[in-house]
Coordinates of C-alpha atoms in Angstrom, one line a residue:
X206 CA 32.3 -7.0 -25.1
X207 CA 30.7 -6.5 -28.0
X208 CA 32.0 -2.9 -29.5
X209 CA 28.4 -2.0 -28.1
X210 CA 26.9 -3.6 -25.4
X211 CA 23.5 -3.7 -24.7
X212 CA 23.1 -2.1 -20.9
X213 CA 24.7 0.4 -19.5
X214 CA 24.1 0.3 -15.7
X215 CA 24.6 3.3 -14.0
X216 CA 25.6 3.4 -10.2
X217 CA 26.0 6.7 -8.3
X218 CA 28.2 5.7 -4.9
X219 CA 28.4 7.9 -1.7
X220 CA 29.2 5.8 0.8
X221 CA 26.8 2.9 1.0
X222 CA 29.1 -0.2 2.7
X223 CA 28.8 -3.4 3.1
X224 CA 25.4 -2.9 0.7
X225 CA 27.2 -2.1 -2.4
X226 CA 28.9 -5.6 -3.0
X227 CA 25.7 -7.6 -2.9
X228 CA 25.0 -4.5 -5.9
X229 CA 27.9 -5.3 -8.1
X230 CA 27.5 -8.9 -7.7
X231 CA 23.9 -8.5 -8.6
X232 CA 25.7 -6.7 -11.4
X233 CA 28.0 -8.6 -13.0
X234 CA 26.0 -12.0 -12.0
X235 CA 23.3 -10.5 -14.8
X236 CA 22.1 -13.6 -16.8
X237 CA 22.8 -11.4 -20.0
X238 CA 26.0 -12.1 -19.7
X239 CA 29.2 -9.2 -19.3
X240 CA 30.1 -9.1 -22.9
X241 CA 26.5 -7.4 -23.1
X242 CA 26.8 -5.0 -20.1
X243 CA 28.4 -1.9 -18.7
X244 CA 28.7 -0.8 -15.3
X245 CA 29.5 2.7 -14.8
X246 CA 29.9 3.6 -11.4
X247 CA 30.6 6.6 -9.7
X248 CA 32.5 7.3 -6.6
X249 CA 30.8 10.4 -5.3
X250 CA 33.6 11.7 -3.0
X251 CA 32.7 8.2 -0.6
X252 CA 34.7 8.4 3.0
X253 CA 34.0 5.1 3.8
X254 CA 35.7 1.6 1.6
X255 CA 33.1 2.6 -0.9
X256 CA 35.2 3.3 -3.6
X257 CA 38.0 0.7 -3.3
X258 CA 34.8 -1.7 -3.4
X259 CA 35.1 0.1 -6.7
X260 CA 38.7 -0.5 -8.1
X261 CA 38.4 -3.9 -6.9
X262 CA 35.7 -5.1 -8.7
X263 CA 37.4 -2.7 -12.2
X264 CA 40.3 -4.3 -11.3
X265 CA 38.2 -8.2 -11.2
X266 CA 35.6 -7.2 -14.1
X267 CA 38.1 -5.1 -16.7
X268 CA 36.3 -3.6 -19.7
X269 CA 32.9 -4.5 -18.1
X270 CA 33.2 -2.6 -15.1
X271 CA 33.8 1.3 -15.4
X272 CA 34.5 3.7 -12.3
X273 CA 34.9 7.4 -12.2
X274 CA 36.3 9.3 -8.4
X275 CA 34.8 13.0 -7.8
X276 CA 34.8 15.5 -5.2
X277 CA 31.4 14.9 -3.3
X278 CA 28.3 16.2 -5.2
X279 CA 25.6 16.3 -2.8
X280 CA 23.5 14.1 -3.9
X281 CA 22.9 11.6 -6.7
X282 CA 21.8 13.9 -9.6
X283 CA 25.3 14.8 -10.6
X284 CA 27.2 11.1 -10.3
X285 CA 24.3 10.4 -12.6
X286 CA 24.8 13.0 -14.7
X287 CA 28.8 12.2 -14.8
X288 CA 27.7 8.3 -15.4
X289 CA 25.7 9.5 -18.6
X290 CA 28.4 11.0 -19.9
X291 CA 30.4 8.0 -20.6
X292 CA 27.8 5.5 -21.2
X293 CA 27.7 3.8 -23.8
X294 CA 25.4 1.1 -24.4
X295 CA 21.7 1.4 -26.1
X296 CA 19.9 1.1 -23.0
X297 CA 20.7 3.0 -19.9
X298 CA 19.7 1.2 -16.6
X299 CA 20.0 3.3 -13.0
X300 CA 20.6 1.4 -9.9
X301 CA 20.8 2.7 -6.1
X302 CA 24.1 2.2 -5.0
X303 CA 22.5 0.5 -1.6
X304 CA 19.6 -1.8 -4.1
X305 CA 20.1 -5.2 -6.4
X306 CA 19.1 -6.8 -9.1
X307 CA 17.3 -10.0 -9.8
X308 CA 19.1 -12.3 -11.3
X309 CA 17.5 -12.0 -15.1
X310 CA 16.7 -9.0 -14.6
X311 CA 18.3 -6.3 -17.4
X312 CA 17.7 -9.7 -20.4
X313 CA 14.5 -9.2 -19.5
X314 CA 13.9 -5.5 -19.8
X315 CA 16.4 -5.4 -22.7
X316 CA 14.5 -8.5 -24.3
X317 CA 11.4 -6.8 -23.4
X318 CA 12.5 -3.3 -25.1
X319 CA 13.4 -4.7 -28.5
X320 CA 10.5 -6.9 -28.7
X321 CA 7.8 -4.4 -27.9
X322 CA 9.6 -1.5 -29.4
X323 CA 9.3 0.1 -26.1
X324 CA 12.0 3.3 -25.0
X325 CA 11.1 2.9 -20.9
X326 CA 11.1 -0.5 -19.4
X327 CA 9.5 -0.6 -16.1
X328 CA 10.9 -3.8 -14.1
X329 CA 8.6 -5.2 -10.6
X330 CA 10.2 -3.5 -8.2
X331 CA 10.0 -5.0 -4.1
X332 CA 11.3 -3.4 -1.0
X333 CA 13.1 -4.8 1.9
X334 CA 14.3 -4.6 5.5
X335 CA 10.3 -2.9 5.3
X336 CA 10.9 -0.4 2.6
X337 CA 7.6 0.4 1.2
X338 CA 7.5 0.1 -3.0
X339 CA 3.9 0.9 -4.7
X340 CA 2.9 -2.0 -6.4
X341 CA -0.5 -1.5 -7.8
X342 CA 1.3 -1.3 -11.5
X343 CA 2.6 -5.2 -11.1
X344 CA -0.7 -6.0 -10.3
X345 CA -2.3 -6.1 -13.6
X346 CA 0.9 -8.1 -15.8
X347 CA 3.2 -8.2 -18.6
X348 CA 1.4 -5.1 -20.6
X349 CA 2.1 -1.1 -22.1
X350 CA 0.5 1.7 -19.7
X351 CA 0.9 5.4 -20.1
X352 CA 1.2 8.2 -17.7
X353 CA -2.6 8.2 -17.4
X354 CA -3.9 4.8 -17.5
X355 CA -1.8 3.1 -14.8
X356 CA -0.5 3.5 -11.8
X357 CA 2.9 4.8 -13.4
X358 CA 2.9 8.2 -11.5
X359 CA 3.5 6.3 -8.2
X360 CA 6.5 5.1 -9.4
X361 CA 8.8 7.4 -11.1
X362 CA 12.1 6.5 -9.9
X363 CA 14.8 6.7 -12.0
X364 CA 15.5 2.4 -12.1
X365 CA 14.2 1.8 -15.6
X366 CA 15.7 0.9 -18.1
X367 CA 16.1 4.0 -20.6
X368 CA 16.0 3.4 -25.1
X369 CA 19.9 5.5 -24.7
X370 CA 18.9 7.3 -27.9
X371 CA 15.6 9.0 -26.5
X372 CA 17.7 10.2 -23.4
X373 CA 20.4 12.0 -26.1
X374 CA 17.5 12.9 -28.2
X375 CA 16.0 15.0 -25.5
X376 CA 19.4 15.8 -23.7
X377 CA 17.6 14.1 -20.6
X378 CA 19.5 15.0 -17.6
X379 CA 19.1 15.2 -13.4
X380 CA 18.9 18.7 -11.7
X381 CA 21.9 18.8 -9.9
X382 CA 20.8 21.5 -7.4
X383 CA 17.6 19.2 -5.5
X384 CA 19.2 17.3 -2.7
X385 CA 15.7 15.3 -3.0
X386 CA 13.0 14.1 -5.9
X387 CA 16.2 15.0 -8.7
X388 CA 15.7 11.5 -10.3
X389 CA 11.2 12.6 -10.8
X390 CA 11.8 15.2 -13.7
X391 CA 14.5 13.0 -15.9
X392 CA 12.0 10.1 -15.1
X393 CA 8.5 12.4 -15.7
X394 CA 10.0 13.5 -19.2
X395 CA 11.5 10.6 -20.8
X396 CA 7.5 9.3 -19.8
X397 CA 6.6 12.2 -21.9
X398 CA 8.3 11.8 -24.7
X399 CA 8.5 8.1 -24.8
X400 CA 7.1 6.4 -27.4
X401 CA 5.8 2.6 -25.6
X402 CA 6.7 2.1 -21.9
X403 CA 6.6 -1.7 -21.2
X404 CA 6.5 -2.8 -17.8
X405 CA 8.2 -6.4 -16.5
X406 CA 5.4 -7.4 -13.8
X407 CA 5.8 -11.8 -14.0
X408 CA 9.6 -11.2 -12.7
X409 CA 11.1 -9.2 -9.6
X410 CA 13.6 -7.4 -11.3
X411 CA 14.4 -5.0 -8.1
X412 CA 15.0 -4.8 -5.0
X413 CA 14.7 -1.6 -2.1
X414 CA 16.7 -2.0 0.4
X415 CA 16.1 0.3 3.2
X416 CA 19.1 0.2 5.1
X417 CA 19.5 -1.1 8.6
X418 CA 20.0 3.0 9.7
X419 CA 17.1 3.8 7.4
X420 CA 20.6 6.9 6.2
X421 CA 18.7 7.1 2.2
X422 CA 18.7 10.6 1.7
X423 CA 14.8 11.2 1.6
X424 CA 14.7 9.5 4.9
X425 CA 16.3 12.5 6.1
X426 CA 15.7 15.2 4.3
X427 CA 13.7 17.8 6.6
X428 CA 10.6 19.4 5.8
X429 CA 11.0 22.6 4.4
X430 CA 13.9 21.0 1.9
X431 CA 10.6 17.9 0.6
X432 CA 7.9 21.1 0.4
X433 CA 11.1 22.9 -2.1
X434 CA 11.8 19.9 -4.4
X435 CA 7.9 18.9 -4.9
X436 CA 7.0 22.5 -5.4
X437 CA 10.0 22.4 -8.0
X438 CA 8.8 18.9 -9.7
X439 CA 5.0 19.7 -10.3
X440 CA 6.7 23.3 -11.2
X441 CA 8.5 21.3 -14.1
X442 CA 5.3 19.0 -14.6
X443 CA 3.1 21.9 -15.4
X444 CA 5.3 23.6 -18.1
X445 CA 6.2 20.1 -20.0
X446 CA 2.7 19.2 -19.8
X447 CA -0.6 20.6 -20.8
X448 CA -3.6 20.8 -18.2
X449 CA -5.6 18.2 -18.6
X450 CA -6.2 14.6 -17.8
X451 CA -2.1 13.4 -17.6
X452 CA -1.5 16.2 -15.6
X453 CA -3.7 15.9 -13.8
X454 CA -2.6 12.2 -13.4
X455 CA 1.1 13.3 -12.6
X456 CA 0.1 15.8 -9.8
X457 CA -2.5 13.5 -8.3
X458 CA 0.5 11.5 -6.9
X459 CA 1.9 14.6 -5.5
X460 CA -0.4 15.8 -3.6
X461 CA -1.4 11.7 -2.3
X462 CA 2.2 11.2 -1.7
X463 CA 4.8 14.0 -1.1
X464 CA 2.6 16.3 -0.4
X465 CA 0.9 14.2 2.2
X466 CA 3.5 12.9 4.0
X467 CA 4.5 16.6 5.0
X468 CA 1.1 16.9 7.2
X469 CA 1.1 13.2 9.0
X470 CA 1.7 11.9 11.9
X471 CA 4.5 13.8 13.2
X472 CA 3.1 17.5 11.9
X473 CA 1.6 18.3 14.9
X474 CA 5.0 18.0 17.5
X475 CA 6.7 20.6 14.8
X476 CA 7.3 24.2 15.8
X477 CA 4.2 26.9 15.2
X478 CA 6.6 29.2 12.8
X479 CA 7.2 25.4 10.1
X480 CA 3.6 23.8 10.3
X481 CA 2.1 27.9 9.0
X482 CA 5.6 27.4 6.2
X483 CA 4.2 23.9 5.4
X484 CA 0.6 24.9 4.7
X485 CA 1.8 27.9 2.8
X486 CA 3.6 26.4 0.4
X487 CA 0.9 23.7 0.0
X488 CA -2.2 26.3 -0.4
X489 CA 0.5 28.2 -3.2
X490 CA 0.5 24.6 -5.2
X491 CA -3.4 23.9 -4.2
X492 CA -3.9 26.8 -5.7
X493 CA -2.2 26.6 -9.2
X494 CA -3.1 22.2 -9.3
X495 CA -5.7 21.5 -7.1
X496 CA -8.1 20.8 -9.6
X497 CA -11.8 18.9 -9.3
X498 CA -10.4 15.5 -10.4
X499 CA -7.5 15.7 -8.1
X500 CA -9.4 16.3 -5.1
X501 CA -12.0 13.9 -6.4
X502 CA -9.4 10.7 -7.2
X503 CA -7.9 10.9 -3.9
X504 CA -8.8 9.8 -0.5
X505 CA -11.2 11.3 1.9
X506 CA -8.9 11.7 4.6
X507 CA -5.6 13.1 2.7
X508 CA -8.2 15.1 0.3
X509 CA -9.3 17.0 3.7
X510 CA -5.4 17.6 5.2
X511 CA -4.8 19.5 1.3
X512 CA -7.6 21.4 1.7
X513 CA -6.9 22.9 5.6
X514 CA -3.4 23.1 4.3
X515 CA -4.7 25.5 1.6
X516 CA -7.3 27.5 3.8
X517 CA -4.3 28.2 6.6
X518 CA -5.9 26.1 9.0
X519 CA -2.9 24.9 11.1
X520 CA -5.3 24.3 13.8
X521 CA -8.5 22.2 12.6
X522 CA -5.1 20.1 10.6
X523 CA -2.8 19.6 13.7
X524 CA -6.3 18.7 15.6
X525 CA -7.2 16.4 12.8
X526 CA -4.1 14.8 12.8
X527 CA -4.1 14.4 16.8
X528 CA -7.4 12.7 16.7
X529 CA -6.2 10.2 14.0
X530 CA -2.6 9.7 15.3
X531 CA -4.5 8.6 18.9
X532 CA -7.3 6.4 17.5
X533 CA -10.4 8.8 17.9
X534 CA -11.7 8.1 14.4
X535 CA -13.5 10.9 13.3
X536 CA -17.9 9.7 12.4
X537 CA -19.3 9.8 9.7
X538 CA -22.4 12.0 8.8
X539 CA -25.3 9.9 7.2
X540 CA -27.8 11.4 5.0
X541 CA -30.4 11.6 2.6
X542 CA -27.9 13.0 0.3
X543 CA -24.8 11.3 0.3
X544 CA -22.0 10.9 3.1
X545 CA -19.0 12.8 5.0
X546 CA -16.6 12.1 7.8
X547 CA -16.6 15.1 10.8
X548 CA -13.2 16.1 9.9
X549 CA -12.4 19.1 12.1
X550 CA -12.9 21.9 10.3
X551 CA -16.6 20.3 8.9
X552 CA -19.5 22.8 7.9
X553 CA -17.0 25.6 9.8
X554 CA -18.8 29.2 8.8
X555 CA -15.0 30.8 9.1
X556 CA -13.4 28.1 6.6
X557 CA -16.0 27.7 4.2
X558 CA -15.0 24.1 2.6
X559 CA -17.5 22.7 0.3
X560 CA -19.0 19.8 1.4
X561 CA -17.8 17.6 -0.8
X562 CA -14.0 18.0 0.4
X563 CA -15.5 15.8 3.0
X564 CA -17.5 13.8 1.3
X565 CA -17.6 9.7 1.5
X566 CA -17.4 9.6 -2.9
X567 CA -17.0 6.3 -3.7
X568 CA -14.4 4.8 -2.0
X569 CA -13.9 2.3 0.2
X570 CA -14.8 3.3 3.7
X571 CA -14.4 -0.3 5.1
X572 CA -11.2 0.9 7.3
X573 CA -12.0 3.7 8.4
X574 CA -15.5 1.8 10.0
X575 CA -13.3 -1.0 11.5
X576 CA -11.2 1.8 12.9
X577 CA -13.4 2.6 15.0
X578 CA -16.1 -0.1 15.9
X579 CA -16.4 -1.2 19.2
X580 CA -17.3 -3.3 21.9
X581 CA -18.8 -2.2 24.8
X582 CA -20.1 -4.8 26.7
X583 CA -21.3 -8.2 25.8
X584 CA -23.6 -10.7 27.7
X585 CA -25.8 -14.0 27.9
X586 CA -30.0 -13.7 28.8
X587 CA -31.2 -16.7 29.5
X588 CA -35.1 -16.7 29.9
X589 CA -35.7 -20.6 30.8
X590 CA -34.7 -23.1 28.1
X591 CA -33.6 -20.1 25.4
X592 CA -29.9 -17.7 25.4
X593 CA -29.8 -14.8 23.9
X594 CA -26.1 -13.3 23.0
X595 CA -26.4 -9.5 24.2
X596 CA -23.6 -7.0 23.0
X597 CA -23.4 -3.2 23.1
X598 CA -21.4 -2.1 19.9
X599 CA -20.1 1.8 19.6
X600 CA -19.9 2.5 15.8
X601 CA -18.5 5.4 14.4
X602 CA -21.3 6.7 12.5
X603 CA -24.6 9.9 13.0
X604 CA -27.4 10.7 11.0
X605 CA -29.4 8.7 9.5
X606 CA -28.4 5.3 10.9
X607 CA -31.8 3.4 10.0
X608 CA -29.6 1.3 8.5
X609 CA -27.4 -0.3 11.1
X610 CA -27.8 -3.5 12.5
X611 CA -26.3 -6.3 14.5
X612 CA -25.8 -10.4 12.9
X613 CA -24.6 -13.1 14.2
X614 CA -23.4 -14.7 10.4
X615 CA -21.8 -18.6 9.7
X616 CA -18.8 -18.2 7.7
X617 CA -15.4 -17.0 7.7
X618 CA -15.3 -13.1 5.9
X619 CA -13.3 -13.1 2.9
X620 CA -9.1 -12.6 3.1
X621 CA -10.2 -8.9 1.0
X622 CA -11.3 -7.8 4.4
X623 CA -8.0 -9.2 6.7
X624 CA -5.9 -5.6 6.3
X625 CA -9.0 -3.0 6.0
X626 CA -10.4 -5.2 9.2
X627 CA -13.6 -5.4 7.1
X628 CA -15.1 -5.0 4.5
X629 CA -18.1 -3.1 1.5
X630 CA -20.8 -6.2 0.8
X631 CA -21.2 -6.9 -3.0
X632 CA -23.3 -5.1 -4.9
X633 CA -27.3 -7.2 -5.8
X634 CA -26.0 -9.6 -2.6
X635 CA -29.0 -10.0 -0.3
X636 CA -28.1 -10.4 3.6
X637 CA -30.4 -12.6 5.3
X638 CA -32.9 -10.2 8.1
X639 CA -32.0 -9.5 11.2
X640 CA -32.6 -12.0 13.8
X641 CA -33.3 -10.6 17.1
X642 CA -34.3 -6.5 19.2
X643 CA -31.7 -4.7 18.0
X644 CA -31.7 -0.8 19.3
X645 CA -29.8 2.3 17.8
X646 CA -28.9 5.5 20.2
X647 CA -27.0 8.6 20.1
X648 CA -23.5 7.7 22.2
X649 CA -23.1 10.1 24.9
X650 CA -20.3 12.6 23.4
X651 CA -22.6 12.6 19.9
X652 CA -19.7 11.5 18.0
X653 CA -20.9 8.1 17.4
X654 CA -24.2 5.4 17.5
X655 CA -24.3 3.1 20.1
X656 CA -25.7 -0.7 19.0
X657 CA -27.6 -2.4 22.1
X658 CA -28.3 -5.8 20.2
X659 CA -30.4 -9.1 21.6
X660 CA -30.0 -12.3 19.7
X661 CA -31.4 -15.2 20.3
X662 CA -29.7 -18.3 19.3
X663 CA -30.8 -21.5 18.3
X664 CA -29.8 -25.0 19.3
X665 CA -27.4 -26.6 16.6
X666 CA -23.3 -26.3 16.0
X667 CA -21.8 -24.2 14.9
X668 CA -19.2 -21.1 14.7
X669 CA -21.1 -17.3 14.0
X670 CA -18.9 -14.0 13.8
X671 CA -20.3 -11.2 15.6
X672 CA -20.7 -8.1 12.8
X673 CA -22.1 -4.5 12.0
X674 CA -24.2 -3.8 9.6
X675 CA -24.3 -0.1 7.3
X676 CA -25.6 1.4 4.6
X677 CA -22.9 4.0 4.0
X678 CA -23.2 6.2 0.6
X679 CA -25.4 3.7 -1.3
X680 CA -23.1 0.8 -0.4
X681 CA -23.6 -1.8 2.4
X682 CA -20.7 -2.4 4.6
X683 CA -20.1 -5.8 7.0
X684 CA -17.9 -5.0 10.4
X685 CA -16.4 -8.1 12.1
X686 CA -16.2 -6.7 15.6
X687 CA -13.3 -6.3 17.7
X688 CA -13.0 -8.4 20.7
X689 CA -8.9 -8.3 22.0
X690 CA -8.9 -7.2 25.8
X691 CA -12.6 -6.9 26.4
X692 CA -14.5 -9.0 28.9
X693 CA -15.8 -12.3 27.6
X694 CA -19.0 -13.6 28.9
X695 CA -18.5 -17.1 30.4
X696 CA -19.5 -20.3 29.0
X697 CA -23.2 -21.1 29.3
X698 CA -25.2 -24.2 30.1
X699 CA -28.7 -23.7 28.4
X700 CA -31.6 -25.6 26.8
X701 CA -33.7 -28.8 27.9
X702 CA -32.3 -30.5 30.5
X703 CA -32.2 -34.1 28.6
X704 CA -30.5 -32.3 25.9
X705 CA -27.9 -29.6 27.0
X706 CA -26.5 -26.4 25.1
X707 CA -23.3 -25.4 25.2
X708 CA -22.6 -21.3 24.9
X709 CA -19.4 -19.5 24.4
X710 CA -18.1 -16.2 23.1
X711 CA -14.6 -16.1 22.3
X712 CA -11.9 -14.1 20.6
X713 CA -10.5 -15.1 17.5
X714 CA -6.8 -15.5 15.9
X715 CA -8.2 -11.8 14.6
X716 CA -9.0 -10.9 17.3
X717 CA -12.9 -11.1 16.1
X718 CA -15.4 -12.3 18.1
X719 CA -17.1 -15.2 17.7
X720 CA -20.4 -16.9 19.1
X721 CA -20.2 -21.2 19.2
X722 CA -23.3 -23.0 20.2
X723 CA -22.8 -26.9 19.9
X724 CA -24.3 -29.7 22.1
X725 CA -22.6 -31.1 25.9
X726 CA -23.7 -34.6 24.8
X727 CA -23.6 -35.7 20.7
X728 CA -24.3 -39.1 20.0
X729 CA -22.3 -41.2 19.3
X730 CA -22.4 -42.1 15.2
X731 CA -21.5 -38.1 15.7
X732 CA -18.4 -38.2 17.1
X733 CA -17.4 -40.7 15.3
X734 CA -18.3 -38.7 11.3
X735 CA -17.1 -35.5 13.2
X736 CA -13.9 -38.0 13.6
X737 CA -13.8 -39.5 10.5
X738 CA -14.6 -36.0 8.9
X739 CA -11.1 -34.8 10.4
X740 CA -9.2 -37.7 9.3
X741 CA -10.7 -37.3 5.5
X742 CA -9.5 -34.0 5.3
X743 CA -5.9 -34.6 6.7
X744 CA -5.7 -37.1 4.1
X745 CA -6.9 -35.0 1.3
X746 CA -3.8 -32.1 2.8
X747 CA -1.2 -34.6 3.6
X748 CA -2.3 -35.8 -0.6
X749 CA -2.3 -32.9 -2.0
X750 CA 1.4 -31.4 -0.5
X751 CA 2.7 -34.8 -1.9
X752 CA 1.6 -34.2 -5.3
X753 CA 2.7 -30.0 -5.3
X754 CA 6.4 -31.8 -4.6
X755 CA 6.0 -34.2 -7.4
X756 CA 4.9 -31.5 -9.7
X757 CA 7.2 -28.8 -9.1
X758 CA 10.2 -31.0 -11.0
X759 CA 8.3 -30.6 -14.2
X760 CA 7.0 -27.1 -13.7
X761 CA 9.9 -25.6 -13.5
X762 CA 11.8 -27.2 -16.2
X763 CA 8.1 -25.8 -18.7
X764 CA 8.9 -22.7 -17.2
X765 CA 12.7 -22.7 -18.9
X766 CA 11.2 -23.9 -21.3
X767 CA 9.0 -21.5 -22.3
X768 CA 11.8 -18.3 -21.2
X769 CA 13.8 -20.1 -23.7

């Protein structure tokens, strides 16, 4: 190993076998080479075989792997600080002892830091075994970022490359009394002090593992511990960063993530005194830091929950969480001046919360609409030779619903609509006029609108998606009607006797209702054409697949050449 390694990898270890072995193998096998690498592992009083495994690697890789054994400290902060005291690399990098790195991770990050003069480099992270890792930071490719122009505040783990000169100049260390989130003050201050922060987004550097027993410390901490730690981190940030956009950008993460996690599905099942304590703690932080900028940048669900907690509305907050958990989607109130979600507490004079708290502020409401849109009934009407498709659909909106309609539409929804289950129609796109008779009336319970549609079918071979369209806060939303578990009408023959058609209403593989019409006795030339077109399509796909396989080695060679 050279006199000064390029990077010291710090590993805080406590009872992480067998994950530890994969972690260490991923480190000693790094493409940067062991002569440029120092691994400092601190065994924090492990009671499994972790300590022995560390010693085995130190014996096998002398000069590269350094091991320190100490009594258990209760968290990763103390062993990380101990490792920092002995690290000698130009850069330091922290890795969880149950996680592992991509083979080229350190080489790519050190190269990026040297090339760009960055004090902090964030390598792309992904989760494994169901571990959630925020991905927004990596969507725009390799680049330089700051705390207030990117999703960096939502990626505050210490699993980054830090210039050790920066760490020592500002005496950055981890607060050892925090059981949860002790890496955040270190990361936040490093990012505030850094001259430049760069992102390596085109290579997966870090694989974050959720253990099979979910024993990662963040999964074990109790509610009040998480509240106390979050409060201290927010107060630390406020003391470090003056009020303004940068502070808001960081603290919005804590309102949206850490504090919002305290008032999610398990909240209604907590003891009443604990719910009151959580609301009181959130209220104190909201009173100090919940600016208009943070509030308006949050999605409406989390914004309302924070506001209800701030108001001490424990019962209303419990009701709101319970309703959503049980699938009872609150309606959108559509009015001339905007749209508001009617969560518990809306326009309650006892609470006095402003309408803006419940407002849809330009954010996508597609998922909300999709979740609450429900097919009540569908059938055929057959007057003479004609056929009409009829449907009754419950839509989670009330108020000014003049823009609500139902259409039968040809063509698939874009893939971007799959996750929310609906989409906002692109601005400027003109929709065809609705066909048939469509009425809208309030649902009996007053919490939704029921659309009733009678749509005549044309004599042609086509598949048509059944979709609801709504105007909400200046945008039009397209919601495919779901039919999973709903009875569909039997297929119906219709049309003239000499040229009959067949109509069927089906539920596709995405759970959406599709009306399919086709001739029952198509001309022979049509059958031949369809068969030929199908064969041509299969041939095209096969040729495309063959070409991809043939070009793969060439593309890999070019990629390796560019890396060199």
